[in-house]
PDB file of C-alpha atoms and ligand atoms in Angstrom:
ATOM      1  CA  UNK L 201       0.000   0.000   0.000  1.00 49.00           C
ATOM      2  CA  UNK L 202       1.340   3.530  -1.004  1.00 57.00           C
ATOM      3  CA  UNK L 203       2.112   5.529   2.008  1.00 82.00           C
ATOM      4  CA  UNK L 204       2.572   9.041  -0.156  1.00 94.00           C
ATOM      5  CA  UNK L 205       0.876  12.520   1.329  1.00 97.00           C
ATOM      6  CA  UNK L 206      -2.229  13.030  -1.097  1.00 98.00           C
ATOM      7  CA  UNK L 207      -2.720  16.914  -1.684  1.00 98.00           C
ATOM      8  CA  UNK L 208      -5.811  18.790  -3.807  1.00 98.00           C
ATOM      9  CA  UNK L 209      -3.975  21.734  -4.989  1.00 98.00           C
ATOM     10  CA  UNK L 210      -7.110  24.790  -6.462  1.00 98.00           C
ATOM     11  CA  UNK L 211      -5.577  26.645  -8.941  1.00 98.00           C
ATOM     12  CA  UNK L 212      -2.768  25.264 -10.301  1.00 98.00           C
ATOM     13  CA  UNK L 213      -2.642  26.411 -14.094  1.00 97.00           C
ATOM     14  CA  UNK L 214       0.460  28.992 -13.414  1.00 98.00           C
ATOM     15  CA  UNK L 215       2.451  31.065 -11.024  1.00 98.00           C
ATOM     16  CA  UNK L 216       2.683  29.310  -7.460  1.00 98.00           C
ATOM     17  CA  UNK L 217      -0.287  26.391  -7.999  1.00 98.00           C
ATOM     18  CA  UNK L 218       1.556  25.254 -10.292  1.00 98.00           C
ATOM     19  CA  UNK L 219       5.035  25.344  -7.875  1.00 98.00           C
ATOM     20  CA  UNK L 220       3.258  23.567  -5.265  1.00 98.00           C
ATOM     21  CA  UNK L 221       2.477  21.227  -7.709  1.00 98.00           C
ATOM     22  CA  UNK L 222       5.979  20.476  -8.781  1.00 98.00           C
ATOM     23  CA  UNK L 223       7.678  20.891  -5.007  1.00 98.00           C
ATOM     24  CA  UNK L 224       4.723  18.159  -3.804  1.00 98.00           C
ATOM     25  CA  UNK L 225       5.545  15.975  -6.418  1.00 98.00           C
ATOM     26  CA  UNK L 226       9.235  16.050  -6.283  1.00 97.00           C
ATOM     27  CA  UNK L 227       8.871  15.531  -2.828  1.00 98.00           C
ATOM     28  CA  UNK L 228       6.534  12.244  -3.853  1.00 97.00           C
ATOM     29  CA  UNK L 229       3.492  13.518  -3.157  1.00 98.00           C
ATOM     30  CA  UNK L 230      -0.150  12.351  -4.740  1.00 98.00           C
ATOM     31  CA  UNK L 231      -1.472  15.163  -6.188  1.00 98.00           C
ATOM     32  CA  UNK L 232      -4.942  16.526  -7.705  1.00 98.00           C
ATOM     33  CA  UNK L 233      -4.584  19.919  -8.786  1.00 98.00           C
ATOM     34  CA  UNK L 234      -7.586  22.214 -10.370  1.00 98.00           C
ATOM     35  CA  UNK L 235      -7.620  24.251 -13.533  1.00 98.00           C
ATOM     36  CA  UNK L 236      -9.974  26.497 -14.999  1.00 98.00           C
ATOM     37  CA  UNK L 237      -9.495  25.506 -18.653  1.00 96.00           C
ATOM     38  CA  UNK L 238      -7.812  21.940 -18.876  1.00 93.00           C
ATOM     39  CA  UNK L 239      -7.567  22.353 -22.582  1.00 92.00           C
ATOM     40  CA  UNK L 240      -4.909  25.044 -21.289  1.00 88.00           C
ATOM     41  CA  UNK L 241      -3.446  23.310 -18.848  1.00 94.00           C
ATOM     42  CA  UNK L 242       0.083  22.534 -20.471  1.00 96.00           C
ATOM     43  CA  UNK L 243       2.348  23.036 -17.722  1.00 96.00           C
ATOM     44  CA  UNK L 244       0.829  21.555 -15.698  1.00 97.00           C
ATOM     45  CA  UNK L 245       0.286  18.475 -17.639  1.00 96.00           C
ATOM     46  CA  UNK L 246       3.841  18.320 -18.336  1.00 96.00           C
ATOM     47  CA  UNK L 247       4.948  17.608 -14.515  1.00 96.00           C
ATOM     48  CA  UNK L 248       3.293  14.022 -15.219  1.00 89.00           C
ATOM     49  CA  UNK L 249       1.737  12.013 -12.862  1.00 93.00           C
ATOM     50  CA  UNK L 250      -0.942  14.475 -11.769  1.00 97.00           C
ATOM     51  CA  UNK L 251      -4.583  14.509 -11.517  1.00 97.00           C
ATOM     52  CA  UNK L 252      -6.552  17.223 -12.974  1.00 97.00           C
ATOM     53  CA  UNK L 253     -10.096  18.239 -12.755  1.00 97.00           C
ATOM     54  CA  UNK L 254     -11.853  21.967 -13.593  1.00 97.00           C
ATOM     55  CA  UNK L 255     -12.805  24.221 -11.360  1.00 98.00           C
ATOM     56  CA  UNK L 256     -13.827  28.022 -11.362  1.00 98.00           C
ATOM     57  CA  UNK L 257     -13.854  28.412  -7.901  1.00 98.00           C
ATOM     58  CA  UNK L 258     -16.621  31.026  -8.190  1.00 98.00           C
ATOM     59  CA  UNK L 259     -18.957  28.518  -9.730  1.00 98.00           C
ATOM     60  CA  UNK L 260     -20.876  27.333  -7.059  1.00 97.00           C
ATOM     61  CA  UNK L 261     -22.261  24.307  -9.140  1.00 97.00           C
ATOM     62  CA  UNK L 262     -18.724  23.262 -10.075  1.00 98.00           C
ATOM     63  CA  UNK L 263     -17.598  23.228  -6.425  1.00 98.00           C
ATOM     64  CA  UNK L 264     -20.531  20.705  -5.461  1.00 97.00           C
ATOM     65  CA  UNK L 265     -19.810  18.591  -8.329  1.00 97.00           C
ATOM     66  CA  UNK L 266     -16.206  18.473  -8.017  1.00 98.00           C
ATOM     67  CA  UNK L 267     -16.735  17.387  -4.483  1.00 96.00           C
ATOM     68  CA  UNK L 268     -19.010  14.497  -5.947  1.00 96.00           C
ATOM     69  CA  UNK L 269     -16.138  13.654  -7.894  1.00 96.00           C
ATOM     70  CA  UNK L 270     -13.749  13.728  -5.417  1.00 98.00           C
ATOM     71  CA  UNK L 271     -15.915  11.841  -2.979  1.00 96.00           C
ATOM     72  CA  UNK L 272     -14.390   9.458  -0.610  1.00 95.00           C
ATOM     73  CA  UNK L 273     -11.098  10.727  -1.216  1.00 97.00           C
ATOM     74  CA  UNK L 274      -8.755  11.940   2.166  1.00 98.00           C
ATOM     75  CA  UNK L 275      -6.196  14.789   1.488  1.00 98.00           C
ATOM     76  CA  UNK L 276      -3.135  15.447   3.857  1.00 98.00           C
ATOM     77  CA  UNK L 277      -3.077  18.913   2.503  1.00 98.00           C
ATOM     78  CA  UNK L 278      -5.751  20.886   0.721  1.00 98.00           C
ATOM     79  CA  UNK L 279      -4.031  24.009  -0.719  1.00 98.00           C
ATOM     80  CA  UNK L 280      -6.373  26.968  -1.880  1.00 98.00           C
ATOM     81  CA  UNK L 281      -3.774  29.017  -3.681  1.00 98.00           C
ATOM     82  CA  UNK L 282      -6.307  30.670  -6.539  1.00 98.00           C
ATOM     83  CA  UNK L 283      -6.637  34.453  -5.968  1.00 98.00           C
ATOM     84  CA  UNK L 284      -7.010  37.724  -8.607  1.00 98.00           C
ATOM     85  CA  UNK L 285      -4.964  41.151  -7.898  1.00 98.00           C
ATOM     86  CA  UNK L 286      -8.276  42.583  -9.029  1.00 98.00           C
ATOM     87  CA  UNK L 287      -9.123  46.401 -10.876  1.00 97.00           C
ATOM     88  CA  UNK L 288      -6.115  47.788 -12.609  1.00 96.00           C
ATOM     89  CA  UNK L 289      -7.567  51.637 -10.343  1.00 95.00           C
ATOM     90  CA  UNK L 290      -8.185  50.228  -6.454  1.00 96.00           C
ATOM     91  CA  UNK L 291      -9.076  54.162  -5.725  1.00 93.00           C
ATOM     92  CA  UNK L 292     -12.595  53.480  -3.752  1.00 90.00           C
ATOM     93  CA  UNK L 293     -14.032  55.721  -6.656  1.00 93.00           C
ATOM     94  CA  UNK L 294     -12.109  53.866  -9.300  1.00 94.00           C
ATOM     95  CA  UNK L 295     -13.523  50.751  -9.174  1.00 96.00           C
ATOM     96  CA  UNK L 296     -16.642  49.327 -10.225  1.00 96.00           C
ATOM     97  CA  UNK L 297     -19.511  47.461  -8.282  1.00 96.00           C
ATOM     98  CA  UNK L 298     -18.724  44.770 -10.733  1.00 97.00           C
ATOM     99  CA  UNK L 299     -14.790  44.729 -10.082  1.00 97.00           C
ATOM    100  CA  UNK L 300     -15.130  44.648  -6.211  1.00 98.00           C
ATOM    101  CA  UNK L 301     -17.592  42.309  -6.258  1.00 98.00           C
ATOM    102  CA  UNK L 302     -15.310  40.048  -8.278  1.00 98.00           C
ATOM    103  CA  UNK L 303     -12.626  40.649  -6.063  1.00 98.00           C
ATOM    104  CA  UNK L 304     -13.719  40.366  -2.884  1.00 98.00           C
ATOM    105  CA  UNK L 305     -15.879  36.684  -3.933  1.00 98.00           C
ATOM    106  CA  UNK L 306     -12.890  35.305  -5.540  1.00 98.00           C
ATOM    107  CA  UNK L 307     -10.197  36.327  -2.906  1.00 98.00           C
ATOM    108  CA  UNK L 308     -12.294  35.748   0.280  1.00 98.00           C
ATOM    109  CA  UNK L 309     -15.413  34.157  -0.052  1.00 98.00           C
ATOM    110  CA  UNK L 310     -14.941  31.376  -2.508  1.00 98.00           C
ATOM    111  CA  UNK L 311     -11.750  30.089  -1.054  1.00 98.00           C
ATOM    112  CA  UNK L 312     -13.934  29.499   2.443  1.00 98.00           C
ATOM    113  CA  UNK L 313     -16.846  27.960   0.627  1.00 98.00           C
ATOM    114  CA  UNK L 314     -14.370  25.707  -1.090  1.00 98.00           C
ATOM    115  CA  UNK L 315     -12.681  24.701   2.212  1.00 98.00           C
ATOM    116  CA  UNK L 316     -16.511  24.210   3.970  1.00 97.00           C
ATOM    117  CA  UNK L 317     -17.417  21.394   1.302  1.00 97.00           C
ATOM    118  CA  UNK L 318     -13.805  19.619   1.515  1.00 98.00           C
ATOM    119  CA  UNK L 319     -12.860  20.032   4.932  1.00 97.00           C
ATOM    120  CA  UNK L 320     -14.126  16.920   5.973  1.00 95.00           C
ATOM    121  CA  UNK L 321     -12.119  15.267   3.544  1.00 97.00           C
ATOM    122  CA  UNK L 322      -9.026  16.348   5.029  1.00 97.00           C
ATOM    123  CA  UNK L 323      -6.711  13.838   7.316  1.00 97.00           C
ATOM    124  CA  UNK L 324      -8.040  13.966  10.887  1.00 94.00           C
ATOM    125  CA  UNK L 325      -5.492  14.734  13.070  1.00 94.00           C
ATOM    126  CA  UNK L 326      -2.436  15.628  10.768  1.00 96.00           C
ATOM    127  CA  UNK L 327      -4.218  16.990   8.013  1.00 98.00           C
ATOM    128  CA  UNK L 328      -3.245  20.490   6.634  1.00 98.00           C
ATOM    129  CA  UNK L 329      -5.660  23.156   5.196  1.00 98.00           C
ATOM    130  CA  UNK L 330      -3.716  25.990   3.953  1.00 98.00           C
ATOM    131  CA  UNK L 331      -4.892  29.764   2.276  1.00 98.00           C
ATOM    132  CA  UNK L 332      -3.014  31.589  -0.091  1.00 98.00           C
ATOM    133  CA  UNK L 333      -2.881  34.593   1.957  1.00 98.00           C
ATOM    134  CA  UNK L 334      -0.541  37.451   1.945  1.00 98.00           C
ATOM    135  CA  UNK L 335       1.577  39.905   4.155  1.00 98.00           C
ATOM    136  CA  UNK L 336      -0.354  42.850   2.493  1.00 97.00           C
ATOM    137  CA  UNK L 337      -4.033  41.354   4.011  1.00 98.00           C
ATOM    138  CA  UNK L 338      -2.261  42.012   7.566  1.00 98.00           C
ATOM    139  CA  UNK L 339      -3.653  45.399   9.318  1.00 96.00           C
ATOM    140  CA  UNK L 340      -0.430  46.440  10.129  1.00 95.00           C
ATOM    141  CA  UNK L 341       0.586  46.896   6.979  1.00 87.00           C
ATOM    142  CA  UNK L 342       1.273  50.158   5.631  1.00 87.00           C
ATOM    143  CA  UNK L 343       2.829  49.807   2.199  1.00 89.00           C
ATOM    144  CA  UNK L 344       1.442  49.298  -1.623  1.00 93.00           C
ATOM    145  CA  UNK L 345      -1.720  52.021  -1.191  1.00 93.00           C
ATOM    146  CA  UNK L 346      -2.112  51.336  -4.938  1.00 95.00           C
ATOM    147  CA  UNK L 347      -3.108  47.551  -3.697  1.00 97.00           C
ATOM    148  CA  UNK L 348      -5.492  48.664  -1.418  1.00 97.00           C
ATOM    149  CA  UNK L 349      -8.589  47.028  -2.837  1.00 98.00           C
ATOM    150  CA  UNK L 350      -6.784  43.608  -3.293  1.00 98.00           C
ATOM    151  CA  UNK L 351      -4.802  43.960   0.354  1.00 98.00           C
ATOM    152  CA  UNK L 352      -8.808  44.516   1.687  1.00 98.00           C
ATOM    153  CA  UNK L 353      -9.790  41.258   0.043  1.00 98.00           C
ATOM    154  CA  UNK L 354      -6.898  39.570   1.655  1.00 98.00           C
ATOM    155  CA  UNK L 355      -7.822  40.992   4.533  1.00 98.00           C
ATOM    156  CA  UNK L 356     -11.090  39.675   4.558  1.00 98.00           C
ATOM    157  CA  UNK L 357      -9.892  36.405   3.497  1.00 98.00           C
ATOM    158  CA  UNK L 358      -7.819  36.261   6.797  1.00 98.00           C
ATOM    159  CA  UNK L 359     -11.149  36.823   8.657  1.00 98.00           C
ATOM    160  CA  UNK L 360     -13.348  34.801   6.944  1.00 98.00           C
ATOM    161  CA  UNK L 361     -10.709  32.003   7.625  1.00 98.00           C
ATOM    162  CA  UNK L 362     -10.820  33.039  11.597  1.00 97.00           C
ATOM    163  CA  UNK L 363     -14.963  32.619  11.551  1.00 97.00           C
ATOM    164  CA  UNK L 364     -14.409  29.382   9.479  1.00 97.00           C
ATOM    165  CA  UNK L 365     -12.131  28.299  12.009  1.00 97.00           C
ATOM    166  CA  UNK L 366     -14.037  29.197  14.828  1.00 95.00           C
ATOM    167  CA  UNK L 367     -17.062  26.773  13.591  1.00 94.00           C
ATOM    168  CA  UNK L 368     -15.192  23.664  13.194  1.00 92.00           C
ATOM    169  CA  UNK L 369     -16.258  22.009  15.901  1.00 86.00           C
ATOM    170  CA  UNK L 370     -14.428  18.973  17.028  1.00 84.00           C
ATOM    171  CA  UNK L 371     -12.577  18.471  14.053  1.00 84.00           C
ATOM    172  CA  UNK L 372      -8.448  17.878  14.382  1.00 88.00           C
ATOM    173  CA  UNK L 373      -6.581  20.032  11.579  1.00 94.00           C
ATOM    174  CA  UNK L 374      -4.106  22.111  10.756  1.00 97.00           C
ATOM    175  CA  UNK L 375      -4.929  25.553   9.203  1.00 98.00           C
ATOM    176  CA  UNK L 376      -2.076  28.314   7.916  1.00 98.00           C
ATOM    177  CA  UNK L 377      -2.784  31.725   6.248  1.00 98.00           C
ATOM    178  CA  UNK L 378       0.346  31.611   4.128  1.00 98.00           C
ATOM    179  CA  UNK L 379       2.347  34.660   2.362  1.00 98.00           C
ATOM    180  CA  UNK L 380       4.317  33.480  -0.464  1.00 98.00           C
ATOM    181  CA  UNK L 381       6.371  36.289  -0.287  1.00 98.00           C
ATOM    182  CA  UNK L 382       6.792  38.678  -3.257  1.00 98.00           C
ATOM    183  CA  UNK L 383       7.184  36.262  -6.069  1.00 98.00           C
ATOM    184  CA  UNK L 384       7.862  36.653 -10.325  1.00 98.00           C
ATOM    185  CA  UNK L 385       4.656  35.185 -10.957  1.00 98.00           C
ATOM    186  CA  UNK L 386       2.017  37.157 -13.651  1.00 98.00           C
ATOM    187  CA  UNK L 387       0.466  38.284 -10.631  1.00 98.00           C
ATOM    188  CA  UNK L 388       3.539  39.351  -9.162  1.00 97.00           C
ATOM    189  CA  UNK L 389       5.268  40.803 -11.804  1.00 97.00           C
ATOM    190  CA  UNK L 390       8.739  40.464 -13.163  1.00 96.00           C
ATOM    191  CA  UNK L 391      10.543  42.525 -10.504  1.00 97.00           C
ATOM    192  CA  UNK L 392       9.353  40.456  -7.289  1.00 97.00           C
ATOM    193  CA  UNK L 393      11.797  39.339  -4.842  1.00 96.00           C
ATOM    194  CA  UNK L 394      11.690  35.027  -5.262  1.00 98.00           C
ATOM    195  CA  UNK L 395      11.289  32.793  -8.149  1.00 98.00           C
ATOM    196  CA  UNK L 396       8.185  30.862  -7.655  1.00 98.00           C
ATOM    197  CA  UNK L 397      10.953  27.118  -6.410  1.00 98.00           C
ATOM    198  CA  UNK L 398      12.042  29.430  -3.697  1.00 98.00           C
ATOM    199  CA  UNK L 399       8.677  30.452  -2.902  1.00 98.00           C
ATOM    200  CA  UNK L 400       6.741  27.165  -2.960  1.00 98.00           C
ATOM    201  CA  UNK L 401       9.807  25.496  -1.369  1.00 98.00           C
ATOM    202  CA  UNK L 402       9.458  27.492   1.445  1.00 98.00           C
ATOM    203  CA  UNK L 403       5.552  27.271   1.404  1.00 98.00           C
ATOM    204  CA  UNK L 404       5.835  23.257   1.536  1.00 98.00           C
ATOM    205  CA  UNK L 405       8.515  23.024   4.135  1.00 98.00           C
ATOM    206  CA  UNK L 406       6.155  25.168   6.169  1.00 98.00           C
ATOM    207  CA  UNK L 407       2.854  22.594   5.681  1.00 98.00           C
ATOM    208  CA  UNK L 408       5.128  19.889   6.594  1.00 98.00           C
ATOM    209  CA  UNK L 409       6.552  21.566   9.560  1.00 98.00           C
ATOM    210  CA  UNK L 410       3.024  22.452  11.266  1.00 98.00           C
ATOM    211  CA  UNK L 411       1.216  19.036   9.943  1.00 98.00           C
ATOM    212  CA  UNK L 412       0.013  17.747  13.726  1.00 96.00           C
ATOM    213  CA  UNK L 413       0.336  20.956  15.370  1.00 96.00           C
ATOM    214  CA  UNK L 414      -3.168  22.127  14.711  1.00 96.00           C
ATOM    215  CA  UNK L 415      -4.780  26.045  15.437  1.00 96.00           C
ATOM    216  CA  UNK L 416      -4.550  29.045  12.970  1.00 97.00           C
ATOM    217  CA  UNK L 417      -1.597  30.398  12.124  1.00 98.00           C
ATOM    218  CA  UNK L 418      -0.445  33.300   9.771  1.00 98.00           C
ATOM    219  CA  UNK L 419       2.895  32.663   8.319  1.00 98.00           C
ATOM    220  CA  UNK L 420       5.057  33.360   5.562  1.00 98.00           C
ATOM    221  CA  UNK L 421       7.009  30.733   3.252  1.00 98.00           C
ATOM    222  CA  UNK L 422      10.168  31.058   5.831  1.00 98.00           C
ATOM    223  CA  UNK L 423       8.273  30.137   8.761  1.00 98.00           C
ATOM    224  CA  UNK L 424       7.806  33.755  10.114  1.00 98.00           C
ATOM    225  CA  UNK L 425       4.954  34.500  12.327  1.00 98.00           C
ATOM    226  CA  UNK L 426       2.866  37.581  10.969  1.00 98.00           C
ATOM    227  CA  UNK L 427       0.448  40.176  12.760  1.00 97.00           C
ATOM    228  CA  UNK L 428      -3.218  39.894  11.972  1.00 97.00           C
TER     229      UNK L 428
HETATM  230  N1  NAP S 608       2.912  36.570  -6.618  1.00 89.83           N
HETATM  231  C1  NAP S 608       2.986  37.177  -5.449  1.00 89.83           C
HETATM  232  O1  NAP S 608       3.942  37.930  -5.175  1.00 89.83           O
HETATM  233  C2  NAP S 608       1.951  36.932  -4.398  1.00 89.83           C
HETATM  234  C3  NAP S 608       2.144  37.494  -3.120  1.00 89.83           C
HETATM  235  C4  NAP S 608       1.197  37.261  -2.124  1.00 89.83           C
HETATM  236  C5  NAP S 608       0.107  36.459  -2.379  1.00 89.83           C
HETATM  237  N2  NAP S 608      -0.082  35.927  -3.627  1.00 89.83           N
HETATM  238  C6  NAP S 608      -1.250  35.066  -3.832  1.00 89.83           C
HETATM  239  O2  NAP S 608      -0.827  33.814  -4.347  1.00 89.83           O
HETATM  240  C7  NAP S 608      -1.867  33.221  -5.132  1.00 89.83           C
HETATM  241  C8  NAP S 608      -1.313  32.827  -6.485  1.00 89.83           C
HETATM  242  O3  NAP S 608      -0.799  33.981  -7.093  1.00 89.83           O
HETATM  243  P1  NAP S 608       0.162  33.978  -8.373  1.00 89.83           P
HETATM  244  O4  NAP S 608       1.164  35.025  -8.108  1.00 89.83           O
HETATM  245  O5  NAP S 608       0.577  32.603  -8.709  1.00 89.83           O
HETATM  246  O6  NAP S 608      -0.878  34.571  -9.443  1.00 89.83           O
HETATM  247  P2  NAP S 608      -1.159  34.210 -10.963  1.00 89.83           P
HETATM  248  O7  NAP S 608       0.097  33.827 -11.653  1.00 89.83           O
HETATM  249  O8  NAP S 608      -1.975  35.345 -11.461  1.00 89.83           O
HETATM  250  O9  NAP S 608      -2.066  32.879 -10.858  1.00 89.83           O
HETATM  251  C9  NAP S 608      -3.358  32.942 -10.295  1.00 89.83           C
HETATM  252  C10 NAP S 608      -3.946  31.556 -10.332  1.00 89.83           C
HETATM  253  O10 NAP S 608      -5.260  31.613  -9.745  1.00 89.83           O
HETATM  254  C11 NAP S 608      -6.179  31.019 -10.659  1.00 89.83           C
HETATM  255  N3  NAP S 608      -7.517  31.573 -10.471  1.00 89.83           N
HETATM  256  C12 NAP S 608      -7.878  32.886 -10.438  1.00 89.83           C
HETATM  257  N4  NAP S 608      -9.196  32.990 -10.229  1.00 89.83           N
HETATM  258  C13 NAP S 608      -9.683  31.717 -10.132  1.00 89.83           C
HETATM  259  C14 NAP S 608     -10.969  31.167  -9.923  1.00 89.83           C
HETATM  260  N5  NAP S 608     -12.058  31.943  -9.797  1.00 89.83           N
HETATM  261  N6  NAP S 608     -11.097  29.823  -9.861  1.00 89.83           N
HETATM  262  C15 NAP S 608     -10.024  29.029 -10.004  1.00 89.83           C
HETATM  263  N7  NAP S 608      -8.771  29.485 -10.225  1.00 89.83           N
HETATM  264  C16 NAP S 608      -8.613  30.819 -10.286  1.00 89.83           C
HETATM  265  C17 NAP S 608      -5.594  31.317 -12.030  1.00 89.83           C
HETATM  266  O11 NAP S 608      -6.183  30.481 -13.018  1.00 89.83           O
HETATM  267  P3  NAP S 608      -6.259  30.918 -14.587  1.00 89.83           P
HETATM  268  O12 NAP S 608      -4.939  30.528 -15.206  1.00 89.83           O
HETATM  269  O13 NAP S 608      -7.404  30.154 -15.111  1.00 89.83           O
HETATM  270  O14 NAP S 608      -6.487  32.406 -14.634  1.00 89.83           O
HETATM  271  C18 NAP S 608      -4.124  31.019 -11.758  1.00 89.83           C
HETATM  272  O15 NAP S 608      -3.883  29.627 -11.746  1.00 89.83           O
HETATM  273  C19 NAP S 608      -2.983  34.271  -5.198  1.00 89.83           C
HETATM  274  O16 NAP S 608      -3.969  33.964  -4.224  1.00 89.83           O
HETATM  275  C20 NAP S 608      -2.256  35.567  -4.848  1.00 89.83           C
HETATM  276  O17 NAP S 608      -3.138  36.529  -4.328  1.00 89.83           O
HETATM  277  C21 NAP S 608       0.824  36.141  -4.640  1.00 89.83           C
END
């Protein structure tokens, strides 16, 4: 019987998804990783042995049935990495209804509504469920104004994690708020700090580190503890 760490990785077509997906299986992981649009899915399908399914995470309909097709299955990690930067303007007049809306659904609601119909598929006990959060969704943080939309929906993700937290009952698990750091992804542009193998590296070493521990913890891919 295969004693490998099984992992559902959302949002894996690019950028740090699709890290994780090559640090977990270099490290001889299982993994199932989501795409919106398999037919453009390349990279991804070129790391090999990797399950893929579709999944807007904003589709309420294709969270349910993913989770049909996923049924039964146990994940040591579960791994909600998808997230937008959102309006190009994040002025509170520059934005639309529309563009907020998108933002804050994708970035902070989805990723809990995900994580509600999956986390009992998670390993009791040692299992991990980790948020792709980031240092800029802290309070305390003064910097990147022009962000200030997406570091809102960040910061809302970070709470919506605390209430989901708060409601889980008996259940044994593991769950991080995780900063990448500032990483040459599309998102992150080509002047960021870390290549995405330093970043998810440090991002995996960190899930492995805390599996067991259990509570909520906000963390960055070194290990660093940061303020809510
Ligand atoms: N890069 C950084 O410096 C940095 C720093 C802090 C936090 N983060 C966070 O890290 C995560 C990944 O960022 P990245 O830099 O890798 O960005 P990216 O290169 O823009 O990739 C974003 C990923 O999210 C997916 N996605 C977006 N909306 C989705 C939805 N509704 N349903 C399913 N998948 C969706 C995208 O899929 P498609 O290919 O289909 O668009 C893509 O795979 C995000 O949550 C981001 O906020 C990044």
């Amino acid at each position: 019987m295969s004693t490998a760490k099984t992992a559902l990785i959302i949002g894996a077509s690019r950028g740090l998804g699709l890290g994780l997906v090559k640090t977990l299986l270099a490290d001889g992981w299982h993994v199932t990783a989501t795409v919106r649009a398999p037919h453009n899915a390349e990279a991804l399908q070129a790391l090999g042995d990797v399950r893929i399914e579709k999944l807007d995470m904003d589709d309420q309909q294709a969270v349910i049935a993913l989770s049909q097709q996923l049924k039964g299955q146990v994940f040591d990690l579960l791994f909600v990495n998808a997230g937008v930067k959102g309006p190009a303007v994040q002025t509170p007049g520059g934005a639309t209804l529309a563009e907020v809306g998108q933002l804050f659904f994708t970035n902070a609601v989805a990723p809990i509504n995900l994580a509600q119909r999956f986390v009992g598929q998670i390993r009791e006990g040692s299992g991990v469920l980790a948020f792709m959060s980031s240092v800029l969704g802290s309070v305390t943080m003064p910097d990147a104004p022009e962000l200030a939309l997406y570091k809102a929906s960040k910061a809302a993700l970070n709470s919506m994690t605390n209430s989901f937290v708060s409601q889980l009952g008996e259940q044994q698990l593991t769950v991080l708020s995780l900063h990448p750091g500032w990483v040459k992804t599309d998102m992150g542009g080509e002047g960021a700090d870390l290549d995405v193998e330093t970043s998810t590296r440090g991002l995996v070493d960190q899930v492995n580190d805390y599996a067991g521990k259990g509570g909520h913890h906000f963390i960055n891919y070194k290990g660093e503890t940061i303020p809510w």
